[in-house]
mmCIF file of C-alpha atoms in Angstrom:
data_model
loop_
_atom_site.group_PDB
_atom_site.id
_atom_site.type_symbol
_atom_site.label_atom_id
_atom_site.label_comp_id
_atom_site.label_asym_id
_atom_site.label_seq_id
_atom_site.Cartn_x
_atom_site.Cartn_y
_atom_site.Cartn_z
ATOM 1 C CA UNK A 1 -6.796 -70.393 14.212
ATOM 2 C CA UNK A 2 -11.316 -69.516 9.999
ATOM 3 C CA UNK A 3 -12.460 -69.512 6.604
ATOM 4 C CA UNK A 4 -9.572 -67.415 5.301
ATOM 5 C CA UNK A 5 -6.841 -69.857 6.349
ATOM 6 C CA UNK A 6 -4.842 -70.997 3.353
ATOM 7 C CA UNK A 7 -4.928 -74.672 2.409
ATOM 8 C CA UNK A 8 -6.197 -76.084 5.731
ATOM 9 C CA UNK A 9 -5.477 -79.711 6.464
ATOM 10 C CA UNK A 10 -8.469 -82.055 6.795
ATOM 11 C CA UNK A 11 -8.999 -81.933 10.531
ATOM 12 C CA UNK A 12 -10.947 -85.167 10.424
ATOM 13 C CA UNK A 13 -7.727 -87.071 9.753
ATOM 14 C CA UNK A 14 -6.350 -87.921 13.221
ATOM 15 C CA UNK A 15 -2.783 -88.556 12.033
ATOM 16 C CA UNK A 16 -2.472 -85.204 10.300
ATOM 17 C CA UNK A 17 -4.235 -83.391 13.114
ATOM 18 C CA UNK A 18 -1.772 -84.722 15.671
ATOM 19 C CA UNK A 19 1.170 -83.755 13.473
ATOM 20 C CA UNK A 20 -0.098 -80.186 13.812
ATOM 21 C CA UNK A 21 -1.152 -80.444 17.455
ATOM 22 C CA UNK A 22 2.070 -81.817 18.932
ATOM 23 C CA UNK A 23 4.294 -78.841 17.995
ATOM 24 C CA UNK A 24 1.620 -76.481 19.343
ATOM 25 C CA UNK A 25 1.564 -78.396 22.622
ATOM 26 C CA UNK A 26 5.348 -78.077 22.766
ATOM 27 C CA UNK A 27 4.907 -74.312 22.370
ATOM 28 C CA UNK A 28 2.558 -74.385 25.363
ATOM 29 C CA UNK A 29 5.285 -76.177 27.333
ATOM 30 C CA UNK A 30 8.005 -73.618 26.590
ATOM 31 C CA UNK A 31 5.608 -70.716 27.153
ATOM 32 C CA UNK A 32 4.675 -72.222 30.520
ATOM 33 C CA UNK A 33 8.376 -72.309 31.363
ATOM 34 C CA UNK A 34 8.879 -68.726 30.181
ATOM 35 C CA UNK A 35 7.258 -67.206 33.306
ATOM 36 C CA UNK A 36 9.986 -68.595 35.524
ATOM 37 C CA UNK A 37 12.712 -67.645 33.019
ATOM 38 C CA UNK A 38 11.422 -64.079 32.557
ATOM 39 C CA UNK A 39 11.100 -63.465 36.293
ATOM 40 C CA UNK A 40 14.689 -64.571 36.720
ATOM 41 C CA UNK A 41 16.168 -61.910 34.425
ATOM 42 C CA UNK A 42 13.637 -59.038 34.374
ATOM 43 C CA UNK A 43 12.852 -56.197 36.748
ATOM 44 C CA UNK A 44 10.550 -53.189 36.466
ATOM 45 C CA UNK A 45 13.433 -51.084 35.122
ATOM 46 C CA UNK A 46 14.725 -53.621 32.576
ATOM 47 C CA UNK A 47 11.552 -54.763 30.794
ATOM 48 C CA UNK A 48 12.156 -52.835 27.557
ATOM 49 C CA UNK A 49 15.873 -53.630 27.496
ATOM 50 C CA UNK A 50 15.250 -57.363 27.968
ATOM 51 C CA UNK A 51 12.650 -57.342 25.194
ATOM 52 C CA UNK A 52 15.094 -55.637 22.808
ATOM 53 C CA UNK A 53 17.772 -58.202 23.616
ATOM 54 C CA UNK A 54 15.330 -61.119 23.472
ATOM 55 C CA UNK A 55 14.331 -60.310 19.916
ATOM 56 C CA UNK A 56 17.666 -58.981 18.689
ATOM 57 C CA UNK A 57 19.506 -62.208 19.591
ATOM 58 C CA UNK A 58 17.628 -64.302 17.002
ATOM 59 C CA UNK A 59 16.767 -61.701 14.368
ATOM 60 C CA UNK A 60 20.152 -61.608 12.532
ATOM 61 C CA UNK A 61 20.125 -65.416 12.222
ATOM 62 C CA UNK A 62 16.632 -65.338 10.742
ATOM 63 C CA UNK A 63 17.521 -62.616 8.257
ATOM 64 C CA UNK A 64 20.601 -64.463 7.016
ATOM 65 C CA UNK A 65 18.842 -67.842 6.839
ATOM 66 C CA UNK A 66 15.849 -66.539 4.944
ATOM 67 C CA UNK A 67 17.298 -63.611 2.964
ATOM 68 C CA UNK A 68 16.254 -64.877 -0.477
ATOM 69 C CA UNK A 69 12.706 -65.540 0.673
ATOM 70 C CA UNK A 70 12.512 -62.184 2.416
ATOM 71 C CA UNK A 71 13.430 -60.468 -0.854
ATOM 72 C CA UNK A 72 10.669 -62.432 -2.586
ATOM 73 C CA UNK A 73 7.932 -61.054 -0.315
ATOM 74 C CA UNK A 74 5.558 -58.623 -1.958
ATOM 75 C CA UNK A 75 4.847 -55.182 -0.543
ATOM 76 C CA UNK A 76 1.445 -56.402 0.668
ATOM 77 C CA UNK A 77 3.043 -59.354 2.443
ATOM 78 C CA UNK A 78 5.553 -57.055 4.149
ATOM 79 C CA UNK A 79 2.725 -54.811 5.323
ATOM 80 C CA UNK A 80 0.668 -57.751 6.570
ATOM 81 C CA UNK A 81 3.562 -59.314 8.476
ATOM 82 C CA UNK A 82 4.591 -55.915 9.905
ATOM 83 C CA UNK A 83 1.023 -55.415 11.157
ATOM 84 C CA UNK A 84 1.201 -58.771 12.930
ATOM 85 C CA UNK A 85 4.534 -57.658 14.396
ATOM 86 C CA UNK A 86 2.975 -54.533 15.862
ATOM 87 C CA UNK A 87 0.322 -56.651 17.573
ATOM 88 C CA UNK A 88 3.047 -59.011 18.761
ATOM 89 C CA UNK A 89 5.000 -56.153 20.325
ATOM 90 C CA UNK A 90 1.891 -55.182 22.290
ATOM 91 C CA UNK A 91 1.500 -58.751 23.547
ATOM 92 C CA UNK A 92 5.049 -58.895 24.837
ATOM 93 C CA UNK A 93 4.912 -55.478 26.448
ATOM 94 C CA UNK A 94 1.699 -56.311 28.276
ATOM 95 C CA UNK A 95 2.803 -59.799 29.317
ATOM 96 C CA UNK A 96 6.267 -58.795 30.503
ATOM 97 C CA UNK A 97 5.100 -55.796 32.515
ATOM 98 C CA UNK A 98 2.208 -57.913 33.768
ATOM 99 C CA UNK A 99 4.466 -60.708 35.029
ATOM 100 C CA UNK A 100 6.659 -58.153 36.798
ATOM 101 C CA UNK A 101 3.658 -56.582 38.582
ATOM 102 C CA UNK A 102 1.694 -59.689 39.534
ATOM 103 C CA UNK A 103 2.268 -63.246 40.692
ATOM 104 C CA UNK A 104 3.037 -66.063 38.272
ATOM 105 C CA UNK A 105 -0.117 -67.756 39.575
ATOM 106 C CA UNK A 106 -2.356 -64.879 38.562
ATOM 107 C CA UNK A 107 -0.493 -64.404 35.277
ATOM 108 C CA UNK A 108 -1.008 -68.037 34.266
ATOM 109 C CA UNK A 109 -4.670 -67.982 35.218
ATOM 110 C CA UNK A 110 -5.544 -64.733 33.460
ATOM 111 C CA UNK A 111 -3.615 -65.386 30.236
ATOM 112 C CA UNK A 112 -5.419 -68.725 29.883
ATOM 113 C CA UNK A 113 -8.614 -66.785 29.210
ATOM 114 C CA UNK A 114 -7.319 -66.514 25.631
ATOM 115 C CA UNK A 115 -8.821 -69.935 24.936
ATOM 116 C CA UNK A 116 -12.275 -68.575 25.804
ATOM 117 C CA UNK A 117 -11.829 -65.170 24.179
ATOM 118 C CA UNK A 118 -10.599 -66.593 20.836
ATOM 119 C CA UNK A 119 -13.624 -68.736 19.907
ATOM 120 C CA UNK A 120 -15.940 -65.962 21.086
ATOM 121 C CA UNK A 121 -14.082 -63.392 18.965
ATOM 122 C CA UNK A 122 -14.009 -65.774 16.019
ATOM 123 C CA UNK A 123 -17.744 -66.311 16.360
ATOM 124 C CA UNK A 124 -18.325 -62.552 16.433
ATOM 125 C CA UNK A 125 -16.225 -62.047 13.284
ATOM 126 C CA UNK A 126 -17.636 -64.964 11.290
ATOM 127 C CA UNK A 127 -21.134 -64.749 12.810
ATOM 128 C CA UNK A 128 -21.032 -68.505 13.307
ATOM 129 C CA UNK A 129 -21.576 -69.692 16.857
ATOM 130 C CA UNK A 130 -18.898 -72.081 18.160
ATOM 131 C CA UNK A 131 -20.079 -75.605 19.030
ATOM 132 C CA UNK A 132 -21.561 -75.892 22.490
ATOM 133 C CA UNK A 133 -19.286 -78.842 23.179
ATOM 134 C CA UNK A 134 -16.237 -76.679 22.395
ATOM 135 C CA UNK A 135 -17.382 -73.909 24.732
ATOM 136 C CA UNK A 136 -18.115 -76.475 27.442
ATOM 137 C CA UNK A 137 -14.632 -77.980 26.962
ATOM 138 C CA UNK A 138 -13.006 -74.554 27.162
ATOM 139 C CA UNK A 139 -15.002 -73.806 30.297
ATOM 140 C CA UNK A 140 -13.840 -77.090 31.803
ATOM 141 C CA UNK A 141 -10.229 -76.165 31.039
ATOM 142 C CA UNK A 142 -10.599 -72.730 32.619
ATOM 143 C CA UNK A 143 -12.133 -74.327 35.709
ATOM 144 C CA UNK A 144 -9.115 -76.596 35.828
ATOM 145 C CA UNK A 145 -6.776 -73.615 35.564
ATOM 146 C CA UNK A 146 -8.564 -71.934 38.486
ATOM 147 C CA UNK A 147 -8.124 -75.039 40.649
ATOM 148 C CA UNK A 148 -4.562 -75.498 39.436
ATOM 149 C CA UNK A 149 -3.530 -72.004 40.457
ATOM 150 C CA UNK A 150 -5.279 -71.893 43.830
ATOM 151 C CA UNK A 151 -2.331 -73.634 45.459
ATOM 152 C CA UNK A 152 -0.284 -70.474 44.958
ATOM 153 C CA UNK A 153 -3.013 -68.282 46.373
ATOM 154 C CA UNK A 154 -5.127 -66.103 44.093
ATOM 155 C CA UNK A 155 -4.736 -62.508 45.266
ATOM 156 C CA UNK A 156 -6.924 -59.470 44.683
ATOM 157 C CA UNK A 157 -6.737 -57.964 41.161
ATOM 158 C CA UNK A 158 -3.770 -55.636 40.654
ATOM 159 C CA UNK A 159 -2.258 -53.537 37.865
ATOM 160 C CA UNK A 160 -0.387 -56.633 36.726
ATOM 161 C CA UNK A 161 -3.626 -58.620 36.576
ATOM 162 C CA UNK A 162 -5.189 -55.965 34.347
ATOM 163 C CA UNK A 163 -2.133 -55.995 32.075
ATOM 164 C CA UNK A 164 -2.344 -59.786 31.760
ATOM 165 C CA UNK A 165 -6.030 -59.532 30.859
ATOM 166 C CA UNK A 166 -5.156 -57.028 28.134
ATOM 167 C CA UNK A 167 -2.409 -59.418 27.000
ATOM 168 C CA UNK A 168 -4.983 -62.209 26.668
ATOM 169 C CA UNK A 169 -7.104 -59.908 24.482
ATOM 170 C CA UNK A 170 -4.030 -59.016 22.412
ATOM 171 C CA UNK A 171 -3.193 -62.701 21.938
ATOM 172 C CA UNK A 172 -6.707 -63.270 20.643
ATOM 173 C CA UNK A 173 -6.348 -60.404 18.170
ATOM 174 C CA UNK A 174 -2.979 -61.749 16.988
ATOM 175 C CA UNK A 175 -4.273 -65.278 16.428
ATOM 176 C CA UNK A 176 -7.318 -64.069 14.501
ATOM 177 C CA UNK A 177 -5.256 -61.608 12.466
ATOM 178 C CA UNK A 178 -2.843 -64.361 11.403
ATOM 179 C CA UNK A 179 -5.729 -66.317 9.908
ATOM 180 C CA UNK A 180 -7.527 -63.378 8.294
ATOM 181 C CA UNK A 181 -4.858 -61.156 6.708
ATOM 182 C CA UNK A 182 -5.063 -62.424 3.147
ATOM 183 C CA UNK A 183 -1.739 -60.920 2.064
ATOM 184 C CA UNK A 184 0.263 -63.331 4.243
ATOM 185 C CA UNK A 185 -1.506 -66.530 3.201
ATOM 186 C CA UNK A 186 0.898 -67.476 0.414
ATOM 187 C CA UNK A 187 4.126 -66.404 2.150
ATOM 188 C CA UNK A 188 6.380 -68.911 3.899
ATOM 189 C CA UNK A 189 6.344 -69.066 7.693
ATOM 190 C CA UNK A 190 10.040 -68.257 8.146
ATOM 191 C CA UNK A 191 9.790 -64.949 6.283
ATOM 192 C CA UNK A 192 6.620 -63.973 8.090
ATOM 193 C CA UNK A 193 8.154 -64.786 11.473
ATOM 194 C CA UNK A 194 11.261 -62.737 10.620
ATOM 195 C CA UNK A 195 9.279 -59.669 9.603
ATOM 196 C CA UNK A 196 7.066 -59.946 12.692
ATOM 197 C CA UNK A 197 10.011 -60.130 15.059
ATOM 198 C CA UNK A 198 11.787 -57.331 13.189
ATOM 199 C CA UNK A 199 8.756 -55.089 13.540
ATOM 200 C CA UNK A 200 8.468 -55.892 17.234
ATOM 201 C CA UNK A 201 12.136 -55.229 18.023
ATOM 202 C CA UNK A 202 11.890 -51.921 16.136
ATOM 203 C CA UNK A 203 9.011 -50.908 18.426
ATOM 204 C CA UNK A 204 10.979 -51.888 21.533
ATOM 205 C CA UNK A 205 14.094 -50.066 20.314
ATOM 206 C CA UNK A 206 12.118 -46.860 19.727
ATOM 207 C CA UNK A 207 10.580 -47.079 23.204
ATOM 208 C CA UNK A 208 14.030 -47.731 24.731
ATOM 209 C CA UNK A 209 15.327 -44.515 23.155
ATOM 210 C CA UNK A 210 12.927 -42.406 25.213
ATOM 211 C CA UNK A 211 14.068 -41.214 28.665
ATOM 212 C CA UNK A 212 12.415 -42.774 31.668
ATOM 213 C CA UNK A 213 11.835 -46.187 30.078
ATOM 214 C CA UNK A 214 14.467 -47.944 32.167
ATOM 215 C CA UNK A 215 18.006 -49.156 31.642
ATOM 216 C CA UNK A 216 19.405 -49.294 28.116
ATOM 217 C CA UNK A 217 19.758 -52.688 26.383
ATOM 218 C CA UNK A 218 23.542 -52.200 26.232
ATOM 219 C CA UNK A 219 23.788 -51.576 29.983
ATOM 220 C CA UNK A 220 21.613 -54.575 30.799
ATOM 221 C CA UNK A 221 23.624 -56.811 28.463
ATOM 222 C CA UNK A 222 26.873 -55.813 30.177
ATOM 223 C CA UNK A 223 25.363 -56.536 33.607
ATOM 224 C CA UNK A 224 24.147 -60.018 32.625
ATOM 225 C CA UNK A 225 26.039 -63.026 33.944
ATOM 226 C CA UNK A 226 25.991 -66.614 32.577
ATOM 227 C CA UNK A 227 22.662 -67.420 34.273
ATOM 228 C CA UNK A 228 20.944 -64.330 32.855
ATOM 229 C CA UNK A 229 22.315 -64.990 29.366
ATOM 230 C CA UNK A 230 21.131 -68.607 29.541
ATOM 231 C CA UNK A 231 17.643 -67.375 30.467
ATOM 232 C CA UNK A 232 17.681 -64.788 27.698
ATOM 233 C CA UNK A 233 18.758 -67.324 25.057
ATOM 234 C CA UNK A 234 16.011 -69.699 26.204
ATOM 235 C CA UNK A 235 13.425 -66.904 25.891
ATOM 236 C CA UNK A 236 14.817 -65.855 22.502
ATOM 237 C CA UNK A 237 15.291 -69.194 20.758
ATOM 238 C CA UNK A 238 12.544 -71.355 22.215
ATOM 239 C CA UNK A 239 9.880 -69.038 23.652
ATOM 240 C CA UNK A 240 10.079 -66.534 20.782
ATOM 241 C CA UNK A 241 11.578 -67.945 17.585
ATOM 242 C CA UNK A 242 10.376 -71.521 17.838
ATOM 243 C CA UNK A 243 7.031 -70.680 19.447
ATOM 244 C CA UNK A 244 5.850 -68.083 16.971
ATOM 245 C CA UNK A 245 7.165 -69.963 13.955
ATOM 246 C CA UNK A 246 5.123 -72.993 15.029
ATOM 247 C CA UNK A 247 2.063 -70.860 15.778
ATOM 248 C CA UNK A 248 2.247 -69.238 12.349
ATOM 249 C CA UNK A 249 2.645 -72.676 10.733
ATOM 250 C CA UNK A 250 -0.142 -74.327 12.738
ATOM 251 C CA UNK A 251 -2.746 -71.586 12.485
ATOM 252 C CA UNK A 252 -2.752 -71.921 8.683
ATOM 253 C CA UNK A 253 -3.463 -75.663 8.975
ATOM 254 C CA UNK A 254 -5.994 -75.675 11.794
ATOM 255 C CA UNK A 255 -8.436 -73.177 13.319
ATOM 256 C CA UNK A 256 -7.969 -70.255 15.732
ATOM 257 C CA UNK A 257 -10.119 -71.957 18.356
ATOM 258 C CA UNK A 258 -8.270 -75.282 18.135
ATOM 259 C CA UNK A 259 -4.800 -73.729 18.354
ATOM 260 C CA UNK A 260 -5.921 -71.434 21.175
ATOM 261 C CA UNK A 261 -7.297 -74.362 23.178
ATOM 262 C CA UNK A 262 -4.016 -76.267 22.861
ATOM 263 C CA UNK A 263 -2.027 -73.181 23.867
ATOM 264 C CA UNK A 264 -4.451 -72.885 26.781
ATOM 265 C CA UNK A 265 -2.619 -75.783 28.473
ATOM 266 C CA UNK A 266 0.241 -73.322 29.118
ATOM 267 C CA UNK A 267 -0.674 -72.843 32.835
ATOM 268 C CA UNK A 268 -0.520 -76.617 33.312
ATOM 269 C CA UNK A 269 3.084 -76.688 32.117
ATOM 270 C CA UNK A 270 3.886 -73.579 34.140
ATOM 271 C CA UNK A 271 2.692 -75.436 37.240
ATOM 272 C CA UNK A 272 4.737 -78.511 36.310
ATOM 273 C CA UNK A 273 7.878 -76.369 36.005
ATOM 274 C CA UNK A 274 7.083 -74.704 39.318
ATOM 275 C CA UNK A 275 6.772 -78.084 41.021
ATOM 276 C CA UNK A 276 9.949 -79.473 39.466
ATOM 277 C CA UNK A 277 12.218 -76.417 39.688
ATOM 278 C CA UNK A 278 10.723 -73.983 42.192
ATOM 279 C CA UNK A 279 9.424 -76.451 44.783
ATOM 280 C CA UNK A 280 5.762 -75.471 44.434
ATOM 281 C CA UNK A 281 3.189 -77.839 45.935
ATOM 282 C CA UNK A 282 -0.253 -77.555 44.253
ATOM 283 C CA UNK A 283 -2.094 -79.860 46.653
ATOM 284 C CA UNK A 284 -5.174 -81.902 45.875
ATOM 285 C CA UNK A 285 -7.045 -79.021 44.218
ATOM 286 C CA UNK A 286 -4.101 -78.317 41.954
ATOM 287 C CA UNK A 287 -3.829 -81.927 40.840
ATOM 288 C CA UNK A 288 -7.588 -82.000 40.179
ATOM 289 C CA UNK A 289 -7.204 -78.832 38.117
ATOM 290 C CA UNK A 290 -4.419 -80.385 36.037
ATOM 291 C CA UNK A 291 -6.682 -83.327 35.212
ATOM 292 C CA UNK A 292 -9.503 -80.969 34.209
ATOM 293 C CA UNK A 293 -7.185 -78.981 31.917
ATOM 294 C CA UNK A 294 -6.098 -82.144 30.117
ATOM 295 C CA UNK A 295 -9.661 -83.454 29.906
ATOM 296 C CA UNK A 296 -10.990 -80.139 28.598
ATOM 297 C CA UNK A 297 -8.250 -79.880 25.984
ATOM 298 C CA UNK A 298 -8.873 -83.411 24.703
ATOM 299 C CA UNK A 299 -12.632 -82.859 24.585
ATOM 300 C CA UNK A 300 -12.222 -79.514 22.841
ATOM 301 C CA UNK A 301 -9.956 -81.010 20.162
ATOM 302 C CA UNK A 302 -12.544 -83.680 19.409
ATOM 303 C CA UNK A 303 -15.287 -81.052 19.291
ATOM 304 C CA UNK A 304 -13.253 -78.972 16.844
ATOM 305 C CA UNK A 305 -12.588 -82.039 14.668
ATOM 306 C CA UNK A 306 -16.290 -82.949 14.607
ATOM 307 C CA UNK A 307 -17.356 -79.405 13.738
ATOM 308 C CA UNK A 308 -14.777 -79.157 10.925
ATOM 309 C CA UNK A 309 -15.573 -82.575 9.529
#
């Protein structure tokens, strides 16, 4: 998601573009579901512990599966992937504390600003203005998100809202960094994902060791029942491992703006999960917003294809 992306696919080829887009859309689906899953197992006092467990569950599997490729990484590739992991840890800290301190409605709305912030940041870095059609499409999608989330009632800004805004900025930094750190261009996605998650869990473990940061991971794990463990495994395997592996894979074959726009449909899927599982009723405005999100995403993809072609 830029000129430094290694071996980009020809975006003008619809078949190949969709092969990249579909997994990214699936990531948006599981991320949309993650708000409900995280709220079900996290409290203010267990944020750090849940993050440690969320990452630690999948990390040993990744290390064993990709040990030979991990050993083949150069020192520069380790440093580059570890840097991405530090940014990733900031994203998860901000998002998880943000979700705890604000409504899911506000969280979904504010985090969707990533799809506006990314092309603007990319334009500032490359000094190449994004296509007007792309900006218009992103604006249409954001308008749709606003309508979509009004059914839940948009409250006054809170600490959680500010944290989610910072999370959107951190997501933008992470996406741009993935496409611009030259050292990681030639490394395989599995190794890079493993090092990123390892760096992030190391950050969370260090924070958990300090007093006053909440319950310990061990205590939280012992208190979890079957429902909490099911939620944690979903967050670990699908919302973390699968999602960031796909993002790392896709960003090296597309553009930051294109991937960000597709991930920007996350609030739409969050609303769908809320309707199906939590009994939410978006009303006419919400349904209109869903249509605008889909329309804006489709338009933005075509704009990105035209600009790259």
